[in-house]
Short mmCIF file of C-alpha atoms and ligand atoms in Angstrom, two decimals:
data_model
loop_
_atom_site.label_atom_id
_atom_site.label_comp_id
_atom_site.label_asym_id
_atom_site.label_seq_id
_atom_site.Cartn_x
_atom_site.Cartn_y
_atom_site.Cartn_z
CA UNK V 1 9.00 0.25 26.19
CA UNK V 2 6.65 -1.39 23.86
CA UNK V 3 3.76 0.36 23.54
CA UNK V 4 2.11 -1.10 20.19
CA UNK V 5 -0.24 1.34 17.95
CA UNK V 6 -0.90 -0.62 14.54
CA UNK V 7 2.80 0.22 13.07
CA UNK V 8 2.69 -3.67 11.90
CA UNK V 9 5.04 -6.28 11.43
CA UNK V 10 7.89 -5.29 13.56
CA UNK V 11 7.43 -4.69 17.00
CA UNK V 12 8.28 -1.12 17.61
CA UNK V 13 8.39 1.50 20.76
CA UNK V 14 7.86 5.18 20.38
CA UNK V 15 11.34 5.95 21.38
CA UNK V 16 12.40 4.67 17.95
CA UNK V 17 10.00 7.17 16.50
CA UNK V 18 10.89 9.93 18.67
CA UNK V 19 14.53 9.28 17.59
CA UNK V 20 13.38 9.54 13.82
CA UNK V 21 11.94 13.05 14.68
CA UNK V 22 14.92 14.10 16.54
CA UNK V 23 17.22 13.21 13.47
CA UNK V 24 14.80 15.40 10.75
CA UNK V 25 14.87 18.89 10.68
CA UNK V 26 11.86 20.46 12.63
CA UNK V 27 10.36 23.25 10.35
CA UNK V 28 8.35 25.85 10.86
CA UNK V 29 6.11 25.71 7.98
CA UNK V 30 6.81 28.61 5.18
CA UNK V 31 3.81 31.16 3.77
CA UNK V 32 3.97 29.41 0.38
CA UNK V 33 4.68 26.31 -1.15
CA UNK V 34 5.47 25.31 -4.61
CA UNK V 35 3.66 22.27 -3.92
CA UNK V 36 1.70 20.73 -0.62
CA UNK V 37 1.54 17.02 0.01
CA UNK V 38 -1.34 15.95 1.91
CA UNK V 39 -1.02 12.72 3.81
CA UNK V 40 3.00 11.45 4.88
CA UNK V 41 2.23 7.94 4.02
CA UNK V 42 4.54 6.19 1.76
CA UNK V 43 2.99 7.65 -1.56
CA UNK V 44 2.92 10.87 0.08
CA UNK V 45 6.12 10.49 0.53
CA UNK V 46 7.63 9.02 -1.96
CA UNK V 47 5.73 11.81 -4.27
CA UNK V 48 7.78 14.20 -1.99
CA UNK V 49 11.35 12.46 -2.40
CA UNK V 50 10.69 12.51 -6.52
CA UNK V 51 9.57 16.12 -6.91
CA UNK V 52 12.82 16.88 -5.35
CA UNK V 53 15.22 14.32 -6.86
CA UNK V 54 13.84 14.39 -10.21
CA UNK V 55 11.72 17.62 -10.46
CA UNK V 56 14.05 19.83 -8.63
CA UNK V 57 11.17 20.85 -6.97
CA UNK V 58 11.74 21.48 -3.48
CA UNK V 59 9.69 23.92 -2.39
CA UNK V 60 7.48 21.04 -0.89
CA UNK V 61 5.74 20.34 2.36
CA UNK V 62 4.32 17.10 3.46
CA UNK V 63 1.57 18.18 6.00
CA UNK V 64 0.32 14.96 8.39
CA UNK V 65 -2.20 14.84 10.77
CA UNK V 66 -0.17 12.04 12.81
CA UNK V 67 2.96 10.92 12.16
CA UNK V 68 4.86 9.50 9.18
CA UNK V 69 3.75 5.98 8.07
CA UNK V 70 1.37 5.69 10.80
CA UNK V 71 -1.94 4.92 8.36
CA UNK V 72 -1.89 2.13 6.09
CA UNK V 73 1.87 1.89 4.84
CA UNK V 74 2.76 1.07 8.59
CA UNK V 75 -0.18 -0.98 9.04
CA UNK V 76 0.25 -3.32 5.90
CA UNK V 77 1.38 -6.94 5.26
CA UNK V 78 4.00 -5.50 2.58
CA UNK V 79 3.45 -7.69 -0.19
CA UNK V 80 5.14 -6.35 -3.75
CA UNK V 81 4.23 -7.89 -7.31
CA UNK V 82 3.02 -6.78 -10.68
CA UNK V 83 1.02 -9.33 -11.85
CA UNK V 84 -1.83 -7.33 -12.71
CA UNK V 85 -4.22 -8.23 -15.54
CA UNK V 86 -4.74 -5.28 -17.67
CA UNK V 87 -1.95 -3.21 -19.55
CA UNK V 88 -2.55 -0.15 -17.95
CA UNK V 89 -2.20 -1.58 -14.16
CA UNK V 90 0.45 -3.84 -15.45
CA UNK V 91 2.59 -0.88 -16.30
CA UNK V 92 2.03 0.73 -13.64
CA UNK V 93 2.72 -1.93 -10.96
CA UNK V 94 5.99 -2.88 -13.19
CA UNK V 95 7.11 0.48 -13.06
CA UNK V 96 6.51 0.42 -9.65
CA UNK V 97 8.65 -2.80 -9.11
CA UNK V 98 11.55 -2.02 -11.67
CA UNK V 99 11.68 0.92 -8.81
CA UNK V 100 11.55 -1.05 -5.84
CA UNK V 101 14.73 -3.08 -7.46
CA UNK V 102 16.97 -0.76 -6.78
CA UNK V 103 15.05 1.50 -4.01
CA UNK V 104 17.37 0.62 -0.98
CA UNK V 105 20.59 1.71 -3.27
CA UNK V 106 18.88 4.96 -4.38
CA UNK V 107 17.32 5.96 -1.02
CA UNK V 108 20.91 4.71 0.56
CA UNK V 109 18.34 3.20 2.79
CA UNK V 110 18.01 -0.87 3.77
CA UNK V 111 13.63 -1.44 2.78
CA UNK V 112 14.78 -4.84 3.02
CA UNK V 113 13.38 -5.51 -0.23
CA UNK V 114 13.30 -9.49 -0.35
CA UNK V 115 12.48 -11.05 -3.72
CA UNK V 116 11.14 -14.51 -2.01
CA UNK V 117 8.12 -15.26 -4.78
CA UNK V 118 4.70 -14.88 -4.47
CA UNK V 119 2.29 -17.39 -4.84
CA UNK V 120 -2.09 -17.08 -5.64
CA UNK V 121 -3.52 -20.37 -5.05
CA UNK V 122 -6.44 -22.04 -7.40
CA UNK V 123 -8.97 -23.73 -5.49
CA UNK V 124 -11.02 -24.04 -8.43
CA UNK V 125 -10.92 -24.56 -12.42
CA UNK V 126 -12.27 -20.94 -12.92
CA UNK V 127 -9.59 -20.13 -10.35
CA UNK V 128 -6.90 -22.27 -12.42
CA UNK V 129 -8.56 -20.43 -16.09
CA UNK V 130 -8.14 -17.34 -14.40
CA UNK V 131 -4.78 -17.36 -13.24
CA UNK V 132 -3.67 -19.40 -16.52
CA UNK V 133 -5.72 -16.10 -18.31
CA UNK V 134 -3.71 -13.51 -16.28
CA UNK V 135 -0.60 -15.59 -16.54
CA UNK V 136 -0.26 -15.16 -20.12
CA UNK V 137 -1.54 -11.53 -19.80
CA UNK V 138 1.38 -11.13 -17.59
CA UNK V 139 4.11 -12.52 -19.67
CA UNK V 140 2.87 -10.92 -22.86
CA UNK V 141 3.58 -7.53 -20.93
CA UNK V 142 7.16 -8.96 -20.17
CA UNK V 143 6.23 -9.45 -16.59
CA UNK V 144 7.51 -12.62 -14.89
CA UNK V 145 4.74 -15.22 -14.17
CA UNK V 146 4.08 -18.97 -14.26
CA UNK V 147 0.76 -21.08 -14.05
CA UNK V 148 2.26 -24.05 -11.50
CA UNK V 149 0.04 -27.31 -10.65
CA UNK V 150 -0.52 -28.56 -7.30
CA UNK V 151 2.57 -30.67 -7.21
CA UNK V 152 4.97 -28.07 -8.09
CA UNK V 153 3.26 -26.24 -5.66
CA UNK V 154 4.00 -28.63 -3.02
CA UNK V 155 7.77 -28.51 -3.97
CA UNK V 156 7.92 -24.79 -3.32
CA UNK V 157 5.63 -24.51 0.16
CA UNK V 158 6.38 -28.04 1.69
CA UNK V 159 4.16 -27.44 4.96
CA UNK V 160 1.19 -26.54 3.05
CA UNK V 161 -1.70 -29.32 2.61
CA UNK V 162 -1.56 -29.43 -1.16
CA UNK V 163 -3.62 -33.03 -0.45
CA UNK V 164 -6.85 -33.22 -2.28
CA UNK V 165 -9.10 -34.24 0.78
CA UNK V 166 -9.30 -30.46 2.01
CA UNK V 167 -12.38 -28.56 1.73
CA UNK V 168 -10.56 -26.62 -0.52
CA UNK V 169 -8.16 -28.18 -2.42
CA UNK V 170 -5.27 -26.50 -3.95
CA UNK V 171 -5.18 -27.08 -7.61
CA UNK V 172 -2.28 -24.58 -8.46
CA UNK V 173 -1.42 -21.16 -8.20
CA UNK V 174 -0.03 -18.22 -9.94
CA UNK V 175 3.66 -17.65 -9.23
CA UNK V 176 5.80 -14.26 -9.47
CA UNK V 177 9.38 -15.04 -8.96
CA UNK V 178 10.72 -11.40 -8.63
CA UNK V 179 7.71 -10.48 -6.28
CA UNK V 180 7.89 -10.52 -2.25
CA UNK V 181 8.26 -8.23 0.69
CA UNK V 182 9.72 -5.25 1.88
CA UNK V 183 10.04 -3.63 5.21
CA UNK V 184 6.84 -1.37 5.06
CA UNK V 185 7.87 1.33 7.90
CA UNK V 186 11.23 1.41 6.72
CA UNK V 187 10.23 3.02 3.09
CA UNK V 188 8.57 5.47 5.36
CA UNK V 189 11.74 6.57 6.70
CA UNK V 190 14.01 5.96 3.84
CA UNK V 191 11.55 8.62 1.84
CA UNK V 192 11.42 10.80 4.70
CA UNK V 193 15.37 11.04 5.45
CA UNK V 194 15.99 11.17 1.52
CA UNK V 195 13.05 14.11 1.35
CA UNK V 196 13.90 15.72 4.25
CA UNK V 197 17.84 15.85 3.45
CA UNK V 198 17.11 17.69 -0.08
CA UNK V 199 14.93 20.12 1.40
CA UNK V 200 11.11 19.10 1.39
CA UNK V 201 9.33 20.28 5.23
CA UNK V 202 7.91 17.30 6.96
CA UNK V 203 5.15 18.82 9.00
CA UNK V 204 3.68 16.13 11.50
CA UNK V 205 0.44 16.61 13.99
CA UNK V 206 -0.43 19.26 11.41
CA UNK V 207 -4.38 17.93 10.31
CA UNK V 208 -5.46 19.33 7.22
CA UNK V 209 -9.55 20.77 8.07
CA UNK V 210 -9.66 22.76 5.21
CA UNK V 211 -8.95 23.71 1.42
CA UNK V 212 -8.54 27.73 0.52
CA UNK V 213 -9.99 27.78 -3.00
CA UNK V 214 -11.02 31.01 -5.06
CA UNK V 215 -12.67 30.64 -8.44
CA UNK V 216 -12.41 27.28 -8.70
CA UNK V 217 -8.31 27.43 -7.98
CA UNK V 218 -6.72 25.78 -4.64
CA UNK V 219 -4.29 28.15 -3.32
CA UNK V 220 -3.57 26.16 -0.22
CA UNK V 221 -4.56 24.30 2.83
CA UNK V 222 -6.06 25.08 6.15
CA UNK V 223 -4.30 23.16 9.18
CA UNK V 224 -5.68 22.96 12.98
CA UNK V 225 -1.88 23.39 13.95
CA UNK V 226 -0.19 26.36 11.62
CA UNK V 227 -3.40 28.40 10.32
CA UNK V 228 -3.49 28.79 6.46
CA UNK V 229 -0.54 27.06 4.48
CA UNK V 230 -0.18 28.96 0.75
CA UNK V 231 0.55 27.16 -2.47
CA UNK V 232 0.72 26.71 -6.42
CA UNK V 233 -0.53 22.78 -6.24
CA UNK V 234 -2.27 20.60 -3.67
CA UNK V 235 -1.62 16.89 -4.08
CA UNK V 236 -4.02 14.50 -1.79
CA UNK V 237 -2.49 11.09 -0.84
CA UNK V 238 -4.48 10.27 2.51
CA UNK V 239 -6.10 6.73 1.69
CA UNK V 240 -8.80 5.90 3.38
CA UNK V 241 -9.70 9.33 4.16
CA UNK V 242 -9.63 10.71 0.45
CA UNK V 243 -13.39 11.47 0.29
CA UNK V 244 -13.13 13.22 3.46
CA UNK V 245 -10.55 15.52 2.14
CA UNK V 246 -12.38 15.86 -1.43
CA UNK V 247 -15.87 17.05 0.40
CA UNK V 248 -13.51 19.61 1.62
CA UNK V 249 -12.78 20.76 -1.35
CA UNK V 250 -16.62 19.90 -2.77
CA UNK V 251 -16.92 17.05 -4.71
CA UNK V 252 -17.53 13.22 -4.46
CA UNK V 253 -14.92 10.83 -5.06
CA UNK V 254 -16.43 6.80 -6.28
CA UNK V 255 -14.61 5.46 -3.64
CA UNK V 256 -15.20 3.53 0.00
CA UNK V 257 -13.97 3.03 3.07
CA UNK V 258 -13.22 0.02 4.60
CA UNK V 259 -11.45 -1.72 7.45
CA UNK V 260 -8.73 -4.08 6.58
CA UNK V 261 -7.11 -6.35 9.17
CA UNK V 262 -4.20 -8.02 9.61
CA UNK V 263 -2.45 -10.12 12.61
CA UNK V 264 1.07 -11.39 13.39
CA UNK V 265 1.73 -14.56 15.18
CA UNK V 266 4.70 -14.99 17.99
CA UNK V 267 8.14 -15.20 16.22
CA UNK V 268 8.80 -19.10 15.48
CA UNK V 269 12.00 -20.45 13.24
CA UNK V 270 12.00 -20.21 9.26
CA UNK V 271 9.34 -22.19 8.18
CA UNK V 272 7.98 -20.70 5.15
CA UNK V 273 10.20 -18.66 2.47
CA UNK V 274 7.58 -17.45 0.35
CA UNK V 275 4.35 -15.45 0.26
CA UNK V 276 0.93 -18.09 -0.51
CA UNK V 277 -1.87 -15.69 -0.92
CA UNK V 278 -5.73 -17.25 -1.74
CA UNK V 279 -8.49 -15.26 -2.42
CA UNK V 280 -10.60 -18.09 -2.53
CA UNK V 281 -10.12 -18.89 1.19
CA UNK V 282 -9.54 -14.97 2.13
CA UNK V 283 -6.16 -15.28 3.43
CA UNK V 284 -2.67 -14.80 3.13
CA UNK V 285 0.59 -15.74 5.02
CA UNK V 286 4.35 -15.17 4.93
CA UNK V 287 6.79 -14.86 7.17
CA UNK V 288 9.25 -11.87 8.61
CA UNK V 289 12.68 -11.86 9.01
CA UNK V 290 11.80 -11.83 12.59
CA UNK V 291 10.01 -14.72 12.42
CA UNK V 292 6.63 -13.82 12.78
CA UNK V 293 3.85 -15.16 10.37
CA UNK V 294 2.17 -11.91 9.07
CA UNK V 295 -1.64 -13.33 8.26
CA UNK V 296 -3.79 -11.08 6.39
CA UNK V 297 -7.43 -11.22 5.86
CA UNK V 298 -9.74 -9.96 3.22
CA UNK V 299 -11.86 -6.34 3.74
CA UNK V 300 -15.07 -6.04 6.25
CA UNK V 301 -17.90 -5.93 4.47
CA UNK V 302 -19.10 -2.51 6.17
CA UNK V 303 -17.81 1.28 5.78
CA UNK V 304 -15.94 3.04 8.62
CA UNK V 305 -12.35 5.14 9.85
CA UNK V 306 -12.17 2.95 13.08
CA UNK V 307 -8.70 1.71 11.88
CA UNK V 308 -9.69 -1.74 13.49
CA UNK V 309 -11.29 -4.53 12.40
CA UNK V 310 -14.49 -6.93 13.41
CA UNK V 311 -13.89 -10.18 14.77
CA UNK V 312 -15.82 -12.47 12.31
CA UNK V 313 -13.46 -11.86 9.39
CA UNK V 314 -10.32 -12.56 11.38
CA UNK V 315 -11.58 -15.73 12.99
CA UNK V 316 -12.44 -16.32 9.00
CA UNK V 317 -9.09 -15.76 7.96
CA UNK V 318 -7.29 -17.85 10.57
CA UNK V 319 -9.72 -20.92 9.50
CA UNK V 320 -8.24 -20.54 6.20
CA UNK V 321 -4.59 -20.26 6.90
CA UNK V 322 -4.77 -23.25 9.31
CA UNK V 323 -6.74 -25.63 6.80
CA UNK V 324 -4.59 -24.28 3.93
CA UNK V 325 -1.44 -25.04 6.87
CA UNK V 326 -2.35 -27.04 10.37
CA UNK V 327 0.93 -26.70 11.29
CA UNK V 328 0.42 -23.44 12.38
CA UNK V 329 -2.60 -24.30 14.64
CA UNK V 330 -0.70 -24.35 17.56
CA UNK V 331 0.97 -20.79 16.99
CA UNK V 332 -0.19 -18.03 18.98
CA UNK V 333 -1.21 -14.66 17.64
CA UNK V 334 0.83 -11.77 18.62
CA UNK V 335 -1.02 -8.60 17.91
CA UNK V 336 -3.63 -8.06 15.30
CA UNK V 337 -4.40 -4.30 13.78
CA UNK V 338 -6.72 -2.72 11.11
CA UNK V 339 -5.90 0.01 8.89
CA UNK V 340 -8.56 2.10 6.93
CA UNK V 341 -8.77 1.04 3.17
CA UNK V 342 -10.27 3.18 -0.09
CA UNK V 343 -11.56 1.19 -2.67
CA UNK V 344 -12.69 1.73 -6.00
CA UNK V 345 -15.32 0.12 -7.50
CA UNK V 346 -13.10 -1.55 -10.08
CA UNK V 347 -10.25 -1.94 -7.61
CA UNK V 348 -7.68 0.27 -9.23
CA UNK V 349 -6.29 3.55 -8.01
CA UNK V 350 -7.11 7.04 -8.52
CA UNK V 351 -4.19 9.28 -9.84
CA UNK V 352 -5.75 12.36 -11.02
CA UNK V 353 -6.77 15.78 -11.25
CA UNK V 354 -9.78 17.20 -10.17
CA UNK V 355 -12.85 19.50 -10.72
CA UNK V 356 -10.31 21.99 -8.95
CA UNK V 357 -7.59 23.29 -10.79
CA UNK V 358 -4.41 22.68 -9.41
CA UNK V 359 -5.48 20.18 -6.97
CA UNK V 360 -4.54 16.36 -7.84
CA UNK V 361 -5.84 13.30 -5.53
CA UNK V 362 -3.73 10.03 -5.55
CA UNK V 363 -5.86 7.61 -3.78
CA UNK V 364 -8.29 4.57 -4.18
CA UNK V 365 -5.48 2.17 -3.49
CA UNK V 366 -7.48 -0.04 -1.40
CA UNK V 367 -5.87 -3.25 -0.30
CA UNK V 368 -2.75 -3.30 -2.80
CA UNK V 369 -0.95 -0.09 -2.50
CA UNK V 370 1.68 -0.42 -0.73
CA UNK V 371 3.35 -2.26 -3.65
CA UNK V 372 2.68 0.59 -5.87
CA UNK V 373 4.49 3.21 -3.34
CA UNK V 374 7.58 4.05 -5.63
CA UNK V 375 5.71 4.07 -8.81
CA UNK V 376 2.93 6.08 -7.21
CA UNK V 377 5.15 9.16 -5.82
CA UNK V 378 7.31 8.36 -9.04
CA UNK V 379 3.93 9.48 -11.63
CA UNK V 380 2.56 11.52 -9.11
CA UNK V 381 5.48 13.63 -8.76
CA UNK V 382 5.98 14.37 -12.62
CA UNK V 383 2.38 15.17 -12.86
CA UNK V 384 2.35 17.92 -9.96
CA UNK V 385 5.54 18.98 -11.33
CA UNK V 386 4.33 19.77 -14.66
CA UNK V 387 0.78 20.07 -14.22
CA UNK V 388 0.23 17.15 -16.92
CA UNK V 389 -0.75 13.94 -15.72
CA UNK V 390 2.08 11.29 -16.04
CA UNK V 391 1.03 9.00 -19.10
CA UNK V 392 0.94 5.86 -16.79
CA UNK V 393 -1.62 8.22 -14.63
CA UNK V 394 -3.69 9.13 -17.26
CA UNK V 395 -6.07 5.51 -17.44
CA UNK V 396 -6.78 6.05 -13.56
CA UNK V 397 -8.39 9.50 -13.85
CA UNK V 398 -11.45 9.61 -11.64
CA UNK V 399 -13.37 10.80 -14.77
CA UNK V 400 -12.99 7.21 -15.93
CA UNK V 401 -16.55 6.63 -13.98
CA UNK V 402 -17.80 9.41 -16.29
CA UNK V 403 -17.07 7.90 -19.55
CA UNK V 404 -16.77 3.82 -18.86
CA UNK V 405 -13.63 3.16 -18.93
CA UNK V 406 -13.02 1.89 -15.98
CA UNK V 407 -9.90 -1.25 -15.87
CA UNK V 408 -11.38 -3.88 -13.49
CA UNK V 409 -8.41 -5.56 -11.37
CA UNK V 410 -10.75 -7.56 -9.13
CA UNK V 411 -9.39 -11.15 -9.95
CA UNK V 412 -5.50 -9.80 -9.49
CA UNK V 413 -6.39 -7.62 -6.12
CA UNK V 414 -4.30 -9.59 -3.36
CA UNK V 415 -7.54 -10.09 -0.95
CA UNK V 416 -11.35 -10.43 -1.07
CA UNK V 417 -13.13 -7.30 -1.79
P1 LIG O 501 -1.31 5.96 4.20
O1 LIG O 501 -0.07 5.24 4.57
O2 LIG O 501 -2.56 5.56 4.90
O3 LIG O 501 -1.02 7.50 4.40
C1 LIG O 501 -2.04 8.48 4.36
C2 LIG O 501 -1.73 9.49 5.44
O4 LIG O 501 -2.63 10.59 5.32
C3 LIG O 501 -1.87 8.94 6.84
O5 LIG O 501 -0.62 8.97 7.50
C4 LIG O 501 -2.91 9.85 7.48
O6 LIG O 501 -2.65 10.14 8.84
C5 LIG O 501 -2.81 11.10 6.61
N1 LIG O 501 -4.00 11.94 6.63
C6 LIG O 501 -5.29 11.57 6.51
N2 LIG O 501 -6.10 12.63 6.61
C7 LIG O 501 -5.32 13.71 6.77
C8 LIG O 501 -5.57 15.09 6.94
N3 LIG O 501 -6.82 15.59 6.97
N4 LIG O 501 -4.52 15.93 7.12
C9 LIG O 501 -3.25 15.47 7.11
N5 LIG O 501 -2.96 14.15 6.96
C10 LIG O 501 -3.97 13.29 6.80
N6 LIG O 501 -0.81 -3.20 -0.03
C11 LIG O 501 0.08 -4.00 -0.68
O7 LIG O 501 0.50 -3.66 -1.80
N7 LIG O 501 0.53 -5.16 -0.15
C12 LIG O 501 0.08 -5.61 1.05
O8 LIG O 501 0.51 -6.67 1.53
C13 LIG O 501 -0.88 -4.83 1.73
N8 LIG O 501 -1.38 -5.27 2.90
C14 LIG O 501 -2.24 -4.48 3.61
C15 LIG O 501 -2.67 -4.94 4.86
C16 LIG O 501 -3.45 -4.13 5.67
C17 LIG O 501 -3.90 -4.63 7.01
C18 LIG O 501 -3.82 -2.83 5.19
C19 LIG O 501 -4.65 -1.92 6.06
C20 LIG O 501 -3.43 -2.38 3.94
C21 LIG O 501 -2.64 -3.21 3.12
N9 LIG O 501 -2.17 -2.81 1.87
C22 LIG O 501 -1.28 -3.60 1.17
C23 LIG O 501 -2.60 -1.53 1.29
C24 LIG O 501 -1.55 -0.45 1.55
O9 LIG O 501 -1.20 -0.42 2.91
C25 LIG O 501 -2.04 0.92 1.15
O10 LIG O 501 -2.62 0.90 -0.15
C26 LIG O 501 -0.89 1.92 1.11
O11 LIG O 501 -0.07 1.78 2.25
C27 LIG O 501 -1.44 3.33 1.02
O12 LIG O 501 -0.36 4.23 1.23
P2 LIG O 501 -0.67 5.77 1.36
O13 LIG O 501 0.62 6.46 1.55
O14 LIG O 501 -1.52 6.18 0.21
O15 LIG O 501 -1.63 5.87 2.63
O1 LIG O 502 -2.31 -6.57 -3.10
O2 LIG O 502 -0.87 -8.20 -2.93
C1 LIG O 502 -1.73 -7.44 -2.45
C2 LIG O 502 -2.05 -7.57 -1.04
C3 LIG O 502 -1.59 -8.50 -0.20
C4 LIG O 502 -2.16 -8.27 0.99
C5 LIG O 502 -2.95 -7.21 0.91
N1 LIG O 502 -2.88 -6.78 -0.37
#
């Protein structure tokens, strides 16, 4: 059977999901919580797994309208680096990787975590000053990063056109050695399995509609499927439906909604053994161990929760891959998908609490959060478990719009914004 809803690279049936289910404990949701994750993406998730492990806080349900990993971590192109300009997102994206080094090991899980490189082409000299700029940013923060020239370039990604008669030519690129991929539905389940085996309640087709707060407290959630769901803290991780969940609870959050789309071509021998993103062109490309390119495109310009995407910006990206490789022109597309993306308006997360005590959001990922999924749950966690945000948390409060100081990632974000 392969009936295909937007879980992303890997072709997958329902059967393997309905095995997954079968293998977790089914719960029957308690009266009160310690804690209540909204959202069983991978953050959710992983803040689940690290309450448990490192808080010994499990007293913790994960409450999902769908089912786990079915939003963006199933839907993404699973790109991991840390090359992020400014200290505070470096740190955070670092922690995240130093993580994602030895994730498989400590969730006893394969996430196929391949270390393949990851390249952001120049196409221009602001390009080339900007990547040279957050080069030396990078490496000053002990993060791994070169500034490489077109020729050395070449000598890593053989098929591209590194010729100077394209439209636009490559110049050089930013390169992360330790960066690369990971299987994106397989941290799903690793987190899951590890959550689920020390306790935590996975609670699936359970939508959150509502937030119980008195005097300004959260005591809990209200779900469609199990009534009114009691507890101490209420942790948000639901991407691109965040501001959905915070009028719930009666504020704004600064963020947007966008579709992001993504496509996978036919499986085809190894070809290309790194990732080559450009934001100049609004593409990206690598390729899975099944073979398949995985081509990624930059956001549609307009708001929605469609979870697909509009056909302009595709046919966009696929002009770009194919000038920046016309080898691939004859390759034909597979599936393509759209996931539902919330960005900030400096493109950097939200990890914070709120005007309602006890209630934390963990959002505003946009296009590049998949990367930060350990490091997320990792902060996240300590901060619900104390009730003190984690000191890598604490610069991506969402009272930074209040005061200024907000830590604008736009040149490192992977794709066009
Ligand atoms: P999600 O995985 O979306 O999980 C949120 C969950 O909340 C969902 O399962 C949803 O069903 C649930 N939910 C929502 N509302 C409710 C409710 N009311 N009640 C209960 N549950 C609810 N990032 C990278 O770092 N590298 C990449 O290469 C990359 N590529 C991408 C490509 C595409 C096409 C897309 C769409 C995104 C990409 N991203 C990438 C971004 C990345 O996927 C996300 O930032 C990350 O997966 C967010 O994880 P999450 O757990 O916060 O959200
Ligand atoms: O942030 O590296 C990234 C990314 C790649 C594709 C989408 N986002």
């Amino acid at each position: 059977m392969q009936r295909y809803s937007g879980f992303g690279l890997l072709t997958h049936s329902f059967s393997h999901h309905e095995h997954w289910q079968k293998i977790w404990r089914n719960p029957s949701p308690k009266k009160h919580y310690d804690v209540i994750i909204v959202g069983g993406g991978g953050h959710g998730l992983a803040t689940a797994y690290y309450l448990a492990k490192v808080h010994g806080v499990t007293n913790v349900a994960v409450v999902e309208k769908g089912y786990l990993g079915g939003g963006n971590t199933g839907r993404n192109t699973t790109i991991v680096r840390s090359n992020y300009l400014w200290d505070e997102a470096a740190h955070l994206y670092e922690h995240a990787m130093k993580l994602w080094e030895g994730l498989s090991q400590d969730l006893n899980y394969n996430v196929m975590f391949s270390q393949r490189g990851v390249l952001n082409l120049g196409h221009t000299l602001q390009d080339m000053r900007d990547i040279q700029r957050r080069v030396n940013a990078n490496r000053l923060n002990g993060i791994d990063s070169e500034a490489l020239d077109a020729r050395q370039v070449q000598a890593l990604v053989p098929h591209m056109d590194c010729s100077a008669n394209t439209r636009y030519p490559v110049l050089g690129a930013s390169w992360q050695p330790r960066a690369g991929v990971a299987r994106h539905d397989a941290v799903a389940w690793g987190y899951a399995r590890a959550a689920d085996a020390l306790g935590v309640d996975l609670l699936q087709q359970t939508e959150v509609m509502g937030m119980m707060i008195e005097q300004g407290v959260v005591k809990g959630v209200k779900t469609h499927r199990y009534g009114d769901i009691h507890a101490d803290r209420v942790g948000c991780v639901v991407a691109g439906n965040s501001s959905v969940l915070a009028q719930m609870a009666g504020f704004d959050l600064p963020l947007e909604s966008h579709p992001l789309q993504a496509l996978v071509s036919e499986p085809i021998k190894p070809i290309l053994d790194t990732v080559v993103m450009s934001n100049h062109v609004h593409g990206y490309v690598s390729q899975s161990d099944k073979g398949d390119l995985v081509i990624g495109a930059g956001i549609d310009g307009y708001t929605g929760y469609g979870q697909r995407g509009s056909y302009p910006t595709i046919e966009h990206t696929v002009q770009a891959i194919i000038e920046l490789f016309p080898i691939f022109s004859r390759v034909r597309m597979n599936r393509q998908w759209g996931g539902i993306v919330d960005t900030c308006p400096d493109a950097c997360p939200v990890i914070s609490e709120t005007p309602v005590e006890n209630l934390y959001f963990n959002c505003g990922w946009g296009t590049g959060g998949f990367k930060a999924t350990p490091g997320s749950g990792h902060v996240f966690a300590a901060s619900l478990a104390k009730g003190v945000m984690h000191p890598l948390a604490k610069p991506f409060s969402m009272f930074r719009f209040h005061s200024g100081a907000l830590v604008d990632e736009h040149g490192a974000a992977g794709v066009a914004h």
